[in-house]
Amino acid sequence: MMEVALHIPDDVAEQMHQEHGQDIARHILEEYAIRVYQERTLGESHLRRLLGFETRDELEAFFAAHHVYRNYTLEDLERDRRTAQHLGL
């Protein structure tokens, strides 16, 4: 596993801690995860591993808590409909 270190000025780190009330490293990781999900750079399975979640439900709860909209396009819906029809569902 890769470890990444960031150098953040103390006053900035203190403000981040006051605003977000959590471990700064975790906050940065979560913000990164949200961004790459929205950009479709990483998929759900990678995000689960990145964030340390074991289940999809944990990831869904994370998305809900952070008001992250699902990446589900009209094309995704059409593909799912074709798949369901093909499977006789």
Short mmCIF file of C-alpha atoms in Angstrom, two decimals:
data_model
loop_
_atom_site.label_atom_id
_atom_site.label_comp_id
_atom_site.label_asym_id
_atom_site.label_seq_id
_atom_site.Cartn_x
_atom_site.Cartn_y
_atom_site.Cartn_z
CA MET A 1 0.00 0.00 0.00
CA MET A 2 1.30 3.45 -0.92
CA GLU A 3 1.57 6.14 1.71
CA VAL A 4 1.27 9.79 0.68
CA ALA A 5 2.44 12.73 2.80
CA LEU A 6 1.22 16.31 2.50
CA HIS A 7 2.74 19.41 4.01
CA ILE A 8 -0.02 21.78 5.13
CA PRO A 9 0.67 25.04 6.95
CA ASP A 10 -0.39 24.82 10.59
CA ASP A 11 -2.93 27.65 10.33
CA VAL A 12 -4.57 26.06 7.28
CA ALA A 13 -4.62 22.67 8.99
CA GLU A 14 -6.21 24.20 12.08
CA GLN A 15 -8.92 25.90 10.02
CA MET A 16 -9.60 22.65 8.14
CA HIS A 17 -9.91 20.84 11.45
CA GLN A 18 -12.29 23.46 12.84
CA GLU A 19 -14.49 23.44 9.72
CA HIS A 20 -14.64 19.71 9.19
CA GLY A 21 -14.09 18.38 12.71
CA GLN A 22 -12.31 15.25 11.60
CA ASP A 23 -8.94 13.88 10.72
CA ILE A 24 -7.58 16.15 7.98
CA ALA A 25 -6.05 13.27 6.05
CA ARG A 26 -9.41 11.48 6.00
CA HIS A 27 -11.18 14.65 4.89
CA ILE A 28 -8.76 15.11 1.97
CA LEU A 29 -9.12 11.45 1.02
CA GLU A 30 -12.92 11.68 1.05
CA GLU A 31 -12.93 14.88 -1.02
CA TYR A 32 -10.61 13.22 -3.53
CA ALA A 33 -12.84 10.14 -3.67
CA ILE A 34 -15.92 12.27 -4.36
CA ARG A 35 -14.14 14.16 -7.12
CA VAL A 36 -12.80 11.11 -8.96
CA TYR A 37 -16.21 9.45 -8.70
CA GLN A 38 -17.93 12.48 -10.20
CA GLU A 39 -15.31 12.62 -12.96
CA ARG A 40 -15.80 8.89 -13.54
CA THR A 41 -12.07 8.33 -13.01
CA LEU A 42 -12.59 5.58 -10.43
CA GLY A 43 -15.48 3.18 -10.18
CA GLU A 44 -17.34 2.02 -7.11
CA SER A 45 -15.18 -1.01 -6.34
CA HIS A 46 -12.04 1.12 -6.33
CA LEU A 47 -13.74 3.75 -4.19
CA ARG A 48 -14.83 1.14 -1.64
CA ARG A 49 -11.23 -0.03 -1.31
CA LEU A 50 -9.85 3.51 -1.25
CA LEU A 51 -12.21 4.52 1.55
CA GLY A 52 -11.90 1.24 3.46
CA PHE A 53 -15.53 0.18 3.02
CA GLU A 54 -16.36 -3.49 2.87
CA THR A 55 -19.84 -3.22 1.39
CA ARG A 56 -21.67 -1.27 -1.27
CA ASP A 57 -24.13 -0.15 1.41
CA GLU A 58 -21.32 1.66 3.23
CA LEU A 59 -20.39 3.46 0.01
CA GLU A 60 -24.05 4.33 -0.60
CA ALA A 61 -24.30 5.77 2.92
CA PHE A 62 -21.12 7.78 2.30
CA PHE A 63 -22.57 9.19 -0.94
CA ALA A 64 -25.84 10.08 0.81
CA ALA A 65 -24.05 11.76 3.73
CA HIS A 66 -22.01 13.86 1.30
CA HIS A 67 -24.94 14.60 -1.05
CA VAL A 68 -23.19 12.93 -3.99
CA TYR A 69 -25.41 12.22 -6.95
CA ARG A 70 -25.08 8.82 -8.59
CA ASN A 71 -23.32 8.50 -11.92
CA TYR A 72 -26.24 6.97 -13.75
CA THR A 73 -26.95 8.32 -17.19
CA LEU A 74 -29.78 7.81 -19.63
CA GLU A 75 -27.44 5.52 -21.56
CA ASP A 76 -26.94 3.43 -18.40
CA LEU A 77 -30.70 3.13 -18.02
CA GLU A 78 -31.13 2.03 -21.64
CA ARG A 79 -28.35 -0.55 -21.27
CA ASP A 80 -29.96 -1.90 -18.09
CA ARG A 81 -33.36 -2.09 -19.82
CA ARG A 82 -31.88 -4.04 -22.75
CA THR A 83 -30.11 -6.39 -20.34
CA ALA A 84 -33.34 -6.97 -18.39
CA GLN A 85 -35.26 -7.66 -21.60
CA HIS A 86 -32.54 -10.05 -22.77
CA LEU A 87 -32.75 -11.90 -19.44
CA GLY A 88 -36.54 -11.98 -19.61
CA LEU A 89 -37.03 -9.84 -16.54
#
